[in-house]
């Protein structure tokens, strides 16, 4: 499988679906779920069969407060999973902030780099994307997980997110990456409070100023748990936030978002069918 955004994803009449596959012990939703690489591969193959266009493999948690692991540990977690998925014909994106991990995953058959730091965490990341031709998702980011929420301060949220993403785009292009390789993500939950996440979702149309495909990753995030909290203020558990996530997926489809990153693929596909029926009157 060659690196680069698969042509099929560019021709879809709905948002592309990236299925989340965290091969980690500590991710906020599915950490520790897979006891072996084969279990993770099986889960990714199933998500693809359920409708996911790409499986997004990550070996390091980026939840708020998470502590970084070393590169060798990340590689040990993700490369066998990428190899296994690609052998089944599954398109793979690699969720990493490290150029070495990205390069190894691309060599193993991944076609897209999903860098939550927008290329800022590793100065060699842009070079990997430029040299391999891999697709690259640039997410809005201000700091690593252990400190990022202290940077959740904005004067003009939408304008600042757009300006900071534009800086990443400019840096990527200056390093030799084609705009055709790029996707942007406003980074819900990363240096964002709940109020910021909701504001970004209300104004998705303004991200069109970047003139690039947009990915949204709202799935099971804390701001949904807060919205759905019980009378005592206890957050709705992550595994019970898929209904709310599906509403956001339908909202993203209506806003012509290019891709959504989700944990529950079947519910996502249902939400996209409903969104399509509402817009095209297929359901009548």
PDB file of C-alpha atoms in Angstrom:
ATOM      1  CA  UNK A   1       0.000   0.000   0.000  1.00  0.00           C
ATOM      2  CA  UNK A   2       1.600   3.275  -1.094  1.00  0.00           C
ATOM      3  CA  UNK A   3       1.833   6.334   1.137  1.00  0.00           C
ATOM      4  CA  UNK A   4      -0.553   9.198   0.501  1.00  0.00           C
ATOM      5  CA  UNK A   5      -4.246   9.897   1.001  1.00  0.00           C
ATOM      6  CA  UNK A   6      -6.071   7.089  -0.837  1.00  0.00           C
ATOM      7  CA  UNK A   7      -7.892   8.375  -3.924  1.00  0.00           C
ATOM      8  CA  UNK A   8     -11.080   6.682  -2.734  1.00  0.00           C
ATOM      9  CA  UNK A   9     -11.205   9.007   0.279  1.00  0.00           C
ATOM     10  CA  UNK A  10     -11.108  12.056  -1.981  1.00  0.00           C
ATOM     11  CA  UNK A  11     -14.181  10.815  -3.872  1.00  0.00           C
ATOM     12  CA  UNK A  12     -16.491  10.016  -0.949  1.00  0.00           C
ATOM     13  CA  UNK A  13     -19.871  11.760  -0.756  1.00  0.00           C
ATOM     14  CA  UNK A  14     -19.732  11.642   3.067  1.00  0.00           C
ATOM     15  CA  UNK A  15     -17.060  12.293   5.690  1.00  0.00           C
ATOM     16  CA  UNK A  16     -14.312   9.691   5.699  1.00  0.00           C
ATOM     17  CA  UNK A  17     -14.339   7.579   8.858  1.00  0.00           C
ATOM     18  CA  UNK A  18     -11.091   7.028  10.781  1.00  0.00           C
ATOM     19  CA  UNK A  19     -11.484   4.244  13.333  1.00  0.00           C
ATOM     20  CA  UNK A  20      -9.511   4.753  16.546  1.00  0.00           C
ATOM     21  CA  UNK A  21      -7.187   1.879  17.486  1.00  0.00           C
ATOM     22  CA  UNK A  22      -5.114   2.736  20.553  1.00  0.00           C
ATOM     23  CA  UNK A  23      -2.455   0.153  21.336  1.00  0.00           C
ATOM     24  CA  UNK A  24      -1.825   1.700  24.749  1.00  0.00           C
ATOM     25  CA  UNK A  25      -2.408   0.828  28.408  1.00  0.00           C
ATOM     26  CA  UNK A  26      -3.601   4.326  29.361  1.00  0.00           C
ATOM     27  CA  UNK A  27      -5.689   5.990  26.631  1.00  0.00           C
ATOM     28  CA  UNK A  28      -8.794   7.606  28.118  1.00  0.00           C
ATOM     29  CA  UNK A  29     -11.338   5.352  26.385  1.00  0.00           C
ATOM     30  CA  UNK A  30      -9.826   2.099  25.156  1.00  0.00           C
ATOM     31  CA  UNK A  31      -6.445   1.944  26.895  1.00  0.00           C
ATOM     32  CA  UNK A  32      -5.400  -1.599  27.828  1.00  0.00           C
ATOM     33  CA  UNK A  33      -8.082  -3.157  25.658  1.00  0.00           C
ATOM     34  CA  UNK A  34      -5.725  -5.234  23.560  1.00  0.00           C
ATOM     35  CA  UNK A  35      -3.458  -7.770  25.255  1.00  0.00           C
ATOM     36  CA  UNK A  36      -1.584  -8.572  22.033  1.00  0.00           C
ATOM     37  CA  UNK A  37      -0.826  -7.190  18.608  1.00  0.00           C
ATOM     38  CA  UNK A  38      -3.093  -9.834  17.098  1.00  0.00           C
ATOM     39  CA  UNK A  39      -6.030  -8.694  19.235  1.00  0.00           C
ATOM     40  CA  UNK A  40      -5.478  -5.131  18.011  1.00  0.00           C
ATOM     41  CA  UNK A  41      -5.196  -6.290  14.400  1.00  0.00           C
ATOM     42  CA  UNK A  42      -8.422  -8.259  14.718  1.00  0.00           C
ATOM     43  CA  UNK A  43     -10.180  -5.192  16.139  1.00  0.00           C
ATOM     44  CA  UNK A  44      -8.908  -2.998  13.323  1.00  0.00           C
ATOM     45  CA  UNK A  45      -9.954  -5.487  10.638  1.00  0.00           C
ATOM     46  CA  UNK A  46     -13.415  -5.601  12.216  1.00  0.00           C
ATOM     47  CA  UNK A  47     -13.729  -1.804  12.256  1.00  0.00           C
ATOM     48  CA  UNK A  48     -12.738  -1.708   8.600  1.00  0.00           C
ATOM     49  CA  UNK A  49     -15.377  -4.352   7.789  1.00  0.00           C
ATOM     50  CA  UNK A  50     -17.937  -2.243   9.685  1.00  0.00           C
ATOM     51  CA  UNK A  51     -17.229   0.737   7.436  1.00  0.00           C
ATOM     52  CA  UNK A  52     -14.127   2.559   8.683  1.00  0.00           C
ATOM     53  CA  UNK A  53     -12.186   3.918   5.720  1.00  0.00           C
ATOM     54  CA  UNK A  54      -8.906   4.183   7.642  1.00  0.00           C
ATOM     55  CA  UNK A  55      -7.715   2.686  10.924  1.00  0.00           C
ATOM     56  CA  UNK A  56      -5.796   5.215  13.032  1.00  0.00           C
ATOM     57  CA  UNK A  57      -3.175   3.326  15.051  1.00  0.00           C
ATOM     58  CA  UNK A  58      -1.654   5.023  18.095  1.00  0.00           C
ATOM     59  CA  UNK A  59       0.910   3.762  20.584  1.00  0.00           C
ATOM     60  CA  UNK A  60       1.100   6.724  22.972  1.00  0.00           C
ATOM     61  CA  UNK A  61      -1.750   8.255  24.943  1.00  0.00           C
ATOM     62  CA  UNK A  62      -2.336  11.972  24.376  1.00  0.00           C
ATOM     63  CA  UNK A  63      -5.090  12.344  26.991  1.00  0.00           C
ATOM     64  CA  UNK A  64      -4.686  15.364  29.322  1.00  0.00           C
ATOM     65  CA  UNK A  65      -2.011  14.621  31.902  1.00  0.00           C
ATOM     66  CA  UNK A  66      -0.516  11.640  30.057  1.00  0.00           C
ATOM     67  CA  UNK A  67       3.233  11.088  30.457  1.00  0.00           C
ATOM     68  CA  UNK A  68       5.256  10.431  27.299  1.00  0.00           C
ATOM     69  CA  UNK A  69       6.804   7.044  26.551  1.00  0.00           C
ATOM     70  CA  UNK A  70      10.072   6.488  24.669  1.00  0.00           C
ATOM     71  CA  UNK A  71      10.264   5.919  20.930  1.00  0.00           C
ATOM     72  CA  UNK A  72      11.329   2.268  21.166  1.00  0.00           C
ATOM     73  CA  UNK A  73       8.266   1.430  23.270  1.00  0.00           C
ATOM     74  CA  UNK A  74       5.997   3.227  20.804  1.00  0.00           C
ATOM     75  CA  UNK A  75       7.531   1.401  17.847  1.00  0.00           C
ATOM     76  CA  UNK A  76       7.160  -1.965  19.579  1.00  0.00           C
ATOM     77  CA  UNK A  77       3.471  -1.285  20.088  1.00  0.00           C
ATOM     78  CA  UNK A  78       2.483   0.041  16.687  1.00  0.00           C
ATOM     79  CA  UNK A  79       4.640  -1.453  13.928  1.00  0.00           C
ATOM     80  CA  UNK A  80       3.396  -5.072  14.236  1.00  0.00           C
ATOM     81  CA  UNK A  81      -0.196  -3.777  14.215  1.00  0.00           C
ATOM     82  CA  UNK A  82       0.390  -1.652  11.116  1.00  0.00           C
ATOM     83  CA  UNK A  83       2.006  -4.619   9.331  1.00  0.00           C
ATOM     84  CA  UNK A  84      -0.900  -6.882  10.248  1.00  0.00           C
ATOM     85  CA  UNK A  85      -3.590  -4.447   9.173  1.00  0.00           C
ATOM     86  CA  UNK A  86      -1.905  -3.633   5.871  1.00  0.00           C
ATOM     87  CA  UNK A  87      -1.573  -7.369   5.138  1.00  0.00           C
ATOM     88  CA  UNK A  88      -5.390  -7.484   5.311  1.00  0.00           C
ATOM     89  CA  UNK A  89      -5.699  -4.584   2.875  1.00  0.00           C
ATOM     90  CA  UNK A  90      -6.703  -2.070   5.551  1.00  0.00           C
ATOM     91  CA  UNK A  91      -5.647   1.574   5.002  1.00  0.00           C
ATOM     92  CA  UNK A  92      -3.756   2.805   8.073  1.00  0.00           C
ATOM     93  CA  UNK A  93      -2.876   6.172   9.543  1.00  0.00           C
ATOM     94  CA  UNK A  94      -0.239   6.387  12.256  1.00  0.00           C
ATOM     95  CA  UNK A  95      -1.078   8.561  15.246  1.00  0.00           C
ATOM     96  CA  UNK A  96       2.318   9.783  16.420  1.00  0.00           C
ATOM     97  CA  UNK A  97       4.330  12.918  17.165  1.00  0.00           C
ATOM     98  CA  UNK A  98       7.663  11.209  16.419  1.00  0.00           C
ATOM     99  CA  UNK A  99       9.318  11.254  13.008  1.00  0.00           C
ATOM    100  CA  UNK A 100      11.072   7.935  13.618  1.00  0.00           C
ATOM    101  CA  UNK A 101       7.796   6.208  14.435  1.00  0.00           C
ATOM    102  CA  UNK A 102       6.072   7.820  11.469  1.00  0.00           C
ATOM    103  CA  UNK A 103       8.841   6.696   9.104  1.00  0.00           C
ATOM    104  CA  UNK A 104       8.716   3.114  10.407  1.00  0.00           C
ATOM    105  CA  UNK A 105       4.938   2.986  10.111  1.00  0.00           C
ATOM    106  CA  UNK A 106       5.015   4.364   6.547  1.00  0.00           C
ATOM    107  CA  UNK A 107       7.654   1.762   5.652  1.00  0.00           C
ATOM    108  CA  UNK A 108       5.327  -0.877   7.155  1.00  0.00           C
ATOM    109  CA  UNK A 109       2.511   0.310   4.874  1.00  0.00           C
ATOM    110  CA  UNK A 110       0.716   3.176   6.624  1.00  0.00           C
ATOM    111  CA  UNK A 111      -0.396   5.898   4.218  1.00  0.00           C
ATOM    112  CA  UNK A 112      -1.167   8.875   6.503  1.00  0.00           C
ATOM    113  CA  UNK A 113       0.592  10.507   9.467  1.00  0.00           C
ATOM    114  CA  UNK A 114      -1.761  11.856  12.132  1.00  0.00           C
ATOM    115  CA  UNK A 115       0.404  14.243  14.155  1.00  0.00           C
ATOM    116  CA  UNK A 116      -1.507  15.826  17.025  1.00  0.00           C
ATOM    117  CA  UNK A 117       1.287  18.374  17.435  1.00  0.00           C
ATOM    118  CA  UNK A 118       0.888  19.625  13.867  1.00  0.00           C
ATOM    119  CA  UNK A 119       4.555  18.831  13.229  1.00  0.00           C
ATOM    120  CA  UNK A 120       5.777  20.926  16.151  1.00  0.00           C
ATOM    121  CA  UNK A 121       6.919  18.178  18.539  1.00  0.00           C
ATOM    122  CA  UNK A 122       9.580  16.685  16.254  1.00  0.00           C
ATOM    123  CA  UNK A 123      11.489  18.927  13.823  1.00  0.00           C
ATOM    124  CA  UNK A 124      12.045  15.954  11.486  1.00  0.00           C
ATOM    125  CA  UNK A 125       8.360  15.117  11.021  1.00  0.00           C
ATOM    126  CA  UNK A 126       7.776  17.371   8.026  1.00  0.00           C
ATOM    127  CA  UNK A 127      10.790  15.823   6.293  1.00  0.00           C
ATOM    128  CA  UNK A 128       9.304  12.334   6.682  1.00  0.00           C
ATOM    129  CA  UNK A 129       6.042  13.405   5.082  1.00  0.00           C
ATOM    130  CA  UNK A 130       7.860  15.274   2.320  1.00  0.00           C
ATOM    131  CA  UNK A 131      10.152  12.348   1.509  1.00  0.00           C
ATOM    132  CA  UNK A 132       7.490   9.622   1.628  1.00  0.00           C
ATOM    133  CA  UNK A 133       4.529  11.489   0.135  1.00  0.00           C
ATOM    134  CA  UNK A 134       2.387  10.396   3.074  1.00  0.00           C
ATOM    135  CA  UNK A 135      -0.807  12.245   3.860  1.00  0.00           C
ATOM    136  CA  UNK A 136      -0.409  14.383   6.969  1.00  0.00           C
ATOM    137  CA  UNK A 137      -3.007  15.514   9.461  1.00  0.00           C
ATOM    138  CA  UNK A 138      -1.938  18.734  11.186  1.00  0.00           C
ATOM    139  CA  UNK A 139      -3.773  19.259  14.454  1.00  0.00           C
ATOM    140  CA  UNK A 140      -3.971  22.470  16.468  1.00  0.00           C
ATOM    141  CA  UNK A 141      -1.701  21.972  19.475  1.00  0.00           C
ATOM    142  CA  UNK A 142       0.069  24.123  22.020  1.00  0.00           C
ATOM    143  CA  UNK A 143       1.853  21.778  24.440  1.00  0.00           C
ATOM    144  CA  UNK A 144       2.311  18.161  25.452  1.00  0.00           C
ATOM    145  CA  UNK A 145      -0.410  16.394  27.422  1.00  0.00           C
ATOM    146  CA  UNK A 146       0.982  16.949  30.906  1.00  0.00           C
ATOM    147  CA  UNK A 147       0.776  20.744  30.465  1.00  0.00           C
ATOM    148  CA  UNK A 148      -1.589  21.442  27.590  1.00  0.00           C
ATOM    149  CA  UNK A 149      -4.643  22.533  29.568  1.00  0.00           C
ATOM    150  CA  UNK A 150      -2.665  25.399  31.082  1.00  0.00           C
ATOM    151  CA  UNK A 151      -2.533  26.826  27.547  1.00  0.00           C
ATOM    152  CA  UNK A 152      -6.331  26.863  27.099  1.00  0.00           C
ATOM    153  CA  UNK A 153      -6.506  30.672  27.035  1.00  0.00           C
ATOM    154  CA  UNK A 154      -7.803  32.572  24.006  1.00  0.00           C
ATOM    155  CA  UNK A 155      -8.807  36.105  23.106  1.00  0.00           C
ATOM    156  CA  UNK A 156     -10.385  35.119  19.781  1.00  0.00           C
ATOM    157  CA  UNK A 157     -10.571  31.316  19.726  1.00  0.00           C
ATOM    158  CA  UNK A 158     -11.504  30.689  16.095  1.00  0.00           C
ATOM    159  CA  UNK A 159      -9.073  33.252  14.691  1.00  0.00           C
ATOM    160  CA  UNK A 160      -6.220  31.985  16.863  1.00  0.00           C
ATOM    161  CA  UNK A 161      -6.823  28.336  15.972  1.00  0.00           C
ATOM    162  CA  UNK A 162      -6.918  29.209  12.274  1.00  0.00           C
ATOM    163  CA  UNK A 163      -3.778  31.370  12.501  1.00  0.00           C
ATOM    164  CA  UNK A 164      -1.835  28.706  14.407  1.00  0.00           C
ATOM    165  CA  UNK A 165      -2.923  25.964  12.012  1.00  0.00           C
ATOM    166  CA  UNK A 166      -1.921  28.199   9.103  1.00  0.00           C
ATOM    167  CA  UNK A 167       1.562  28.465  10.613  1.00  0.00           C
ATOM    168  CA  UNK A 168       1.788  24.659  10.635  1.00  0.00           C
ATOM    169  CA  UNK A 169       0.583  24.512   7.033  1.00  0.00           C
ATOM    170  CA  UNK A 170       3.170  27.110   6.026  1.00  0.00           C
ATOM    171  CA  UNK A 171       5.922  25.164   7.785  1.00  0.00           C
ATOM    172  CA  UNK A 172       4.867  21.920   6.136  1.00  0.00           C
ATOM    173  CA  UNK A 173       4.803  23.462   2.670  1.00  0.00           C
ATOM    174  CA  UNK A 174       8.165  25.141   3.234  1.00  0.00           C
ATOM    175  CA  UNK A 175       9.599  21.697   4.049  1.00  0.00           C
ATOM    176  CA  UNK A 176       8.463  20.341   0.699  1.00  0.00           C
ATOM    177  CA  UNK A 177       5.074  18.844   1.568  1.00  0.00           C
ATOM    178  CA  UNK A 178       2.418  19.343  -1.095  1.00  0.00           C
ATOM    179  CA  UNK A 179      -0.867  20.909  -0.020  1.00  0.00           C
ATOM    180  CA  UNK A 180      -2.505  17.842  -1.573  1.00  0.00           C
ATOM    181  CA  UNK A 181      -1.022  15.795   1.284  1.00  0.00           C
ATOM    182  CA  UNK A 182      -2.455  17.969   4.055  1.00  0.00           C
ATOM    183  CA  UNK A 183      -5.507  17.740   6.308  1.00  0.00           C
ATOM    184  CA  UNK A 184      -6.187  20.046   9.284  1.00  0.00           C
ATOM    185  CA  UNK A 185      -7.792  19.302  12.644  1.00  0.00           C
ATOM    186  CA  UNK A 186      -8.818  22.038  15.149  1.00  0.00           C
ATOM    187  CA  UNK A 187      -7.825  19.778  18.054  1.00  0.00           C
ATOM    188  CA  UNK A 188     -10.926  19.440  20.220  1.00  0.00           C
ATOM    189  CA  UNK A 189      -9.817  18.872  23.806  1.00  0.00           C
ATOM    190  CA  UNK A 190      -6.185  19.830  23.200  1.00  0.00           C
ATOM    191  CA  UNK A 191      -5.506  23.067  25.076  1.00  0.00           C
ATOM    192  CA  UNK A 192      -9.286  23.581  24.906  1.00  0.00           C
ATOM    193  CA  UNK A 193     -11.961  23.801  27.579  1.00  0.00           C
ATOM    194  CA  UNK A 194     -15.468  22.492  26.917  1.00  0.00           C
ATOM    195  CA  UNK A 195     -16.651  25.972  25.950  1.00  0.00           C
ATOM    196  CA  UNK A 196     -13.901  26.147  23.336  1.00  0.00           C
ATOM    197  CA  UNK A 197     -14.830  22.771  21.855  1.00  0.00           C
ATOM    198  CA  UNK A 198     -18.465  23.779  21.479  1.00  0.00           C
ATOM    199  CA  UNK A 199     -17.537  27.104  19.901  1.00  0.00           C
ATOM    200  CA  UNK A 200     -15.319  25.375  17.348  1.00  0.00           C
ATOM    201  CA  UNK A 201     -18.083  22.924  16.489  1.00  0.00           C
ATOM    202  CA  UNK A 202     -20.571  25.774  16.027  1.00  0.00           C
ATOM    203  CA  UNK A 203     -18.229  27.519  13.598  1.00  0.00           C
ATOM    204  CA  UNK A 204     -16.802  24.700  11.496  1.00  0.00           C
ATOM    205  CA  UNK A 205     -17.512  26.750   8.384  1.00  0.00           C
ATOM    206  CA  UNK A 206     -14.812  29.230   9.377  1.00  0.00           C
ATOM    207  CA  UNK A 207     -12.131  26.529   9.078  1.00  0.00           C
ATOM    208  CA  UNK A 208     -12.708  26.684   5.315  1.00  0.00           C
ATOM    209  CA  UNK A 209     -10.421  29.720   5.394  1.00  0.00           C
ATOM    210  CA  UNK A 210      -7.524  27.253   5.467  1.00  0.00           C
ATOM    211  CA  UNK A 211      -8.678  25.798   2.128  1.00  0.00           C
ATOM    212  CA  UNK A 212      -7.804  22.250   3.222  1.00  0.00           C
ATOM    213  CA  UNK A 213      -9.790  19.127   4.188  1.00  0.00           C
ATOM    214  CA  UNK A 214     -10.867  19.186   7.852  1.00  0.00           C
ATOM    215  CA  UNK A 215     -10.890  16.299  10.315  1.00  0.00           C
ATOM    216  CA  UNK A 216     -12.859  16.390  13.582  1.00  0.00           C
ATOM    217  CA  UNK A 217     -12.056  14.159  16.548  1.00  0.00           C
ATOM    218  CA  UNK A 218     -14.820  14.551  19.135  1.00  0.00           C
ATOM    219  CA  UNK A 219     -15.383  10.883  19.899  1.00  0.00           C
ATOM    220  CA  UNK A 220     -16.050  10.130  23.587  1.00  0.00           C
ATOM    221  CA  UNK A 221     -14.137  13.210  24.734  1.00  0.00           C
ATOM    222  CA  UNK A 222     -14.413  14.731  28.182  1.00  0.00           C
ATOM    223  CA  UNK A 223     -16.562  17.680  27.116  1.00  0.00           C
ATOM    224  CA  UNK A 224     -19.261  15.176  26.105  1.00  0.00           C
ATOM    225  CA  UNK A 225     -18.916  13.430  29.451  1.00  0.00           C
ATOM    226  CA  UNK A 226     -19.411  16.798  31.149  1.00  0.00           C
ATOM    227  CA  UNK A 227     -22.491  17.582  29.077  1.00  0.00           C
ATOM    228  CA  UNK A 228     -23.985  14.183  29.946  1.00  0.00           C
ATOM    229  CA  UNK A 229     -22.989  14.209  33.626  1.00  0.00           C
ATOM    230  CA  UNK A 230     -25.501  13.013  36.221  1.00  0.00           C
ATOM    231  CA  UNK A 231     -27.121  15.055  38.987  1.00  0.00           C
ATOM    232  CA  UNK A 232     -24.107  14.556  41.245  1.00  0.00           C
ATOM    233  CA  UNK A 233     -21.798  15.988  38.580  1.00  0.00           C
ATOM    234  CA  UNK A 234     -20.147  12.641  37.798  1.00  0.00           C
ATOM    235  CA  UNK A 235     -19.066  12.460  34.180  1.00  0.00           C
ATOM    236  CA  UNK A 236     -20.775  10.017  31.832  1.00  0.00           C
ATOM    237  CA  UNK A 237     -18.271   7.164  31.296  1.00  0.00           C
ATOM    238  CA  UNK A 238     -16.367   7.346  28.012  1.00  0.00           C
ATOM    239  CA  UNK A 239     -17.896   4.118  26.707  1.00  0.00           C
ATOM    240  CA  UNK A 240     -21.386   5.632  27.086  1.00  0.00           C
ATOM    241  CA  UNK A 241     -20.729   8.778  25.037  1.00  0.00           C
ATOM    242  CA  UNK A 242     -21.204   7.251  21.576  1.00  0.00           C
ATOM    243  CA  UNK A 243     -24.746   8.528  21.133  1.00  0.00           C
ATOM    244  CA  UNK A 244     -23.603  12.102  21.681  1.00  0.00           C
ATOM    245  CA  UNK A 245     -20.621  11.484  19.407  1.00  0.00           C
ATOM    246  CA  UNK A 246     -22.984  10.350  16.639  1.00  0.00           C
ATOM    247  CA  UNK A 247     -24.911  13.627  16.834  1.00  0.00           C
ATOM    248  CA  UNK A 248     -21.643  15.496  16.312  1.00  0.00           C
ATOM    249  CA  UNK A 249     -20.819  13.183  13.398  1.00  0.00           C
ATOM    250  CA  UNK A 250     -24.138  14.114  11.724  1.00  0.00           C
ATOM    251  CA  UNK A 251     -23.402  17.793  12.412  1.00  0.00           C
ATOM    252  CA  UNK A 252     -19.984  17.385  10.788  1.00  0.00           C
ATOM    253  CA  UNK A 253     -21.546  15.786   7.718  1.00  0.00           C
ATOM    254  CA  UNK A 254     -23.905  18.739   7.382  1.00  0.00           C
ATOM    255  CA  UNK A 255     -20.926  21.101   7.667  1.00  0.00           C
ATOM    256  CA  UNK A 256     -19.063  19.228   4.882  1.00  0.00           C
ATOM    257  CA  UNK A 257     -16.252  18.115   7.196  1.00  0.00           C
ATOM    258  CA  UNK A 258     -13.874  15.821   5.309  1.00  0.00           C
ATOM    259  CA  UNK A 259     -13.338  13.193   8.029  1.00  0.00           C
ATOM    260  CA  UNK A 260     -14.320  12.161  11.540  1.00  0.00           C
ATOM    261  CA  UNK A 261     -12.184  10.136  13.951  1.00  0.00           C
ATOM    262  CA  UNK A 262     -14.323   7.786  16.044  1.00  0.00           C
ATOM    263  CA  UNK A 263     -14.326   4.800  18.377  1.00  0.00           C
ATOM    264  CA  UNK A 264     -17.730   3.305  17.489  1.00  0.00           C
ATOM    265  CA  UNK A 265     -17.811   2.692  13.738  1.00  0.00           C
ATOM    266  CA  UNK A 266     -21.296   1.118  13.362  1.00  0.00           C
ATOM    267  CA  UNK A 267     -23.025   4.032  15.131  1.00  0.00           C
ATOM    268  CA  UNK A 268     -20.997   6.459  13.038  1.00  0.00           C
ATOM    269  CA  UNK A 269     -22.065   4.814   9.785  1.00  0.00           C
ATOM    270  CA  UNK A 270     -25.702   4.969  10.945  1.00  0.00           C
ATOM    271  CA  UNK A 271     -25.338   8.660  11.794  1.00  0.00           C
ATOM    272  CA  UNK A 272     -23.877   9.376   8.368  1.00  0.00           C
ATOM    273  CA  UNK A 273     -26.748   7.545   6.662  1.00  0.00           C
ATOM    274  CA  UNK A 274     -29.258   9.616   8.621  1.00  0.00           C
ATOM    275  CA  UNK A 275     -27.395  12.829   7.757  1.00  0.00           C
ATOM    276  CA  UNK A 276     -27.392  11.861   4.090  1.00  0.00           C
ATOM    277  CA  UNK A 277     -31.113  11.062   4.123  1.00  0.00           C
ATOM    278  CA  UNK A 278     -31.928  14.399   5.729  1.00  0.00           C
ATOM    279  CA  UNK A 279     -29.944  16.289   3.115  1.00  0.00           C
ATOM    280  CA  UNK A 280     -30.971  14.320   0.024  1.00  0.00           C
ATOM    281  CA  UNK A 281     -34.471  13.094   0.943  1.00  0.00           C
ATOM    282  CA  UNK A 282     -33.323   9.502   0.373  1.00  0.00           C
ATOM    283  CA  UNK A 283     -35.376   8.451   3.360  1.00  0.00           C
ATOM    284  CA  UNK A 284     -38.683   9.606   1.840  1.00  0.00           C
TER     285      UNK A 284
END
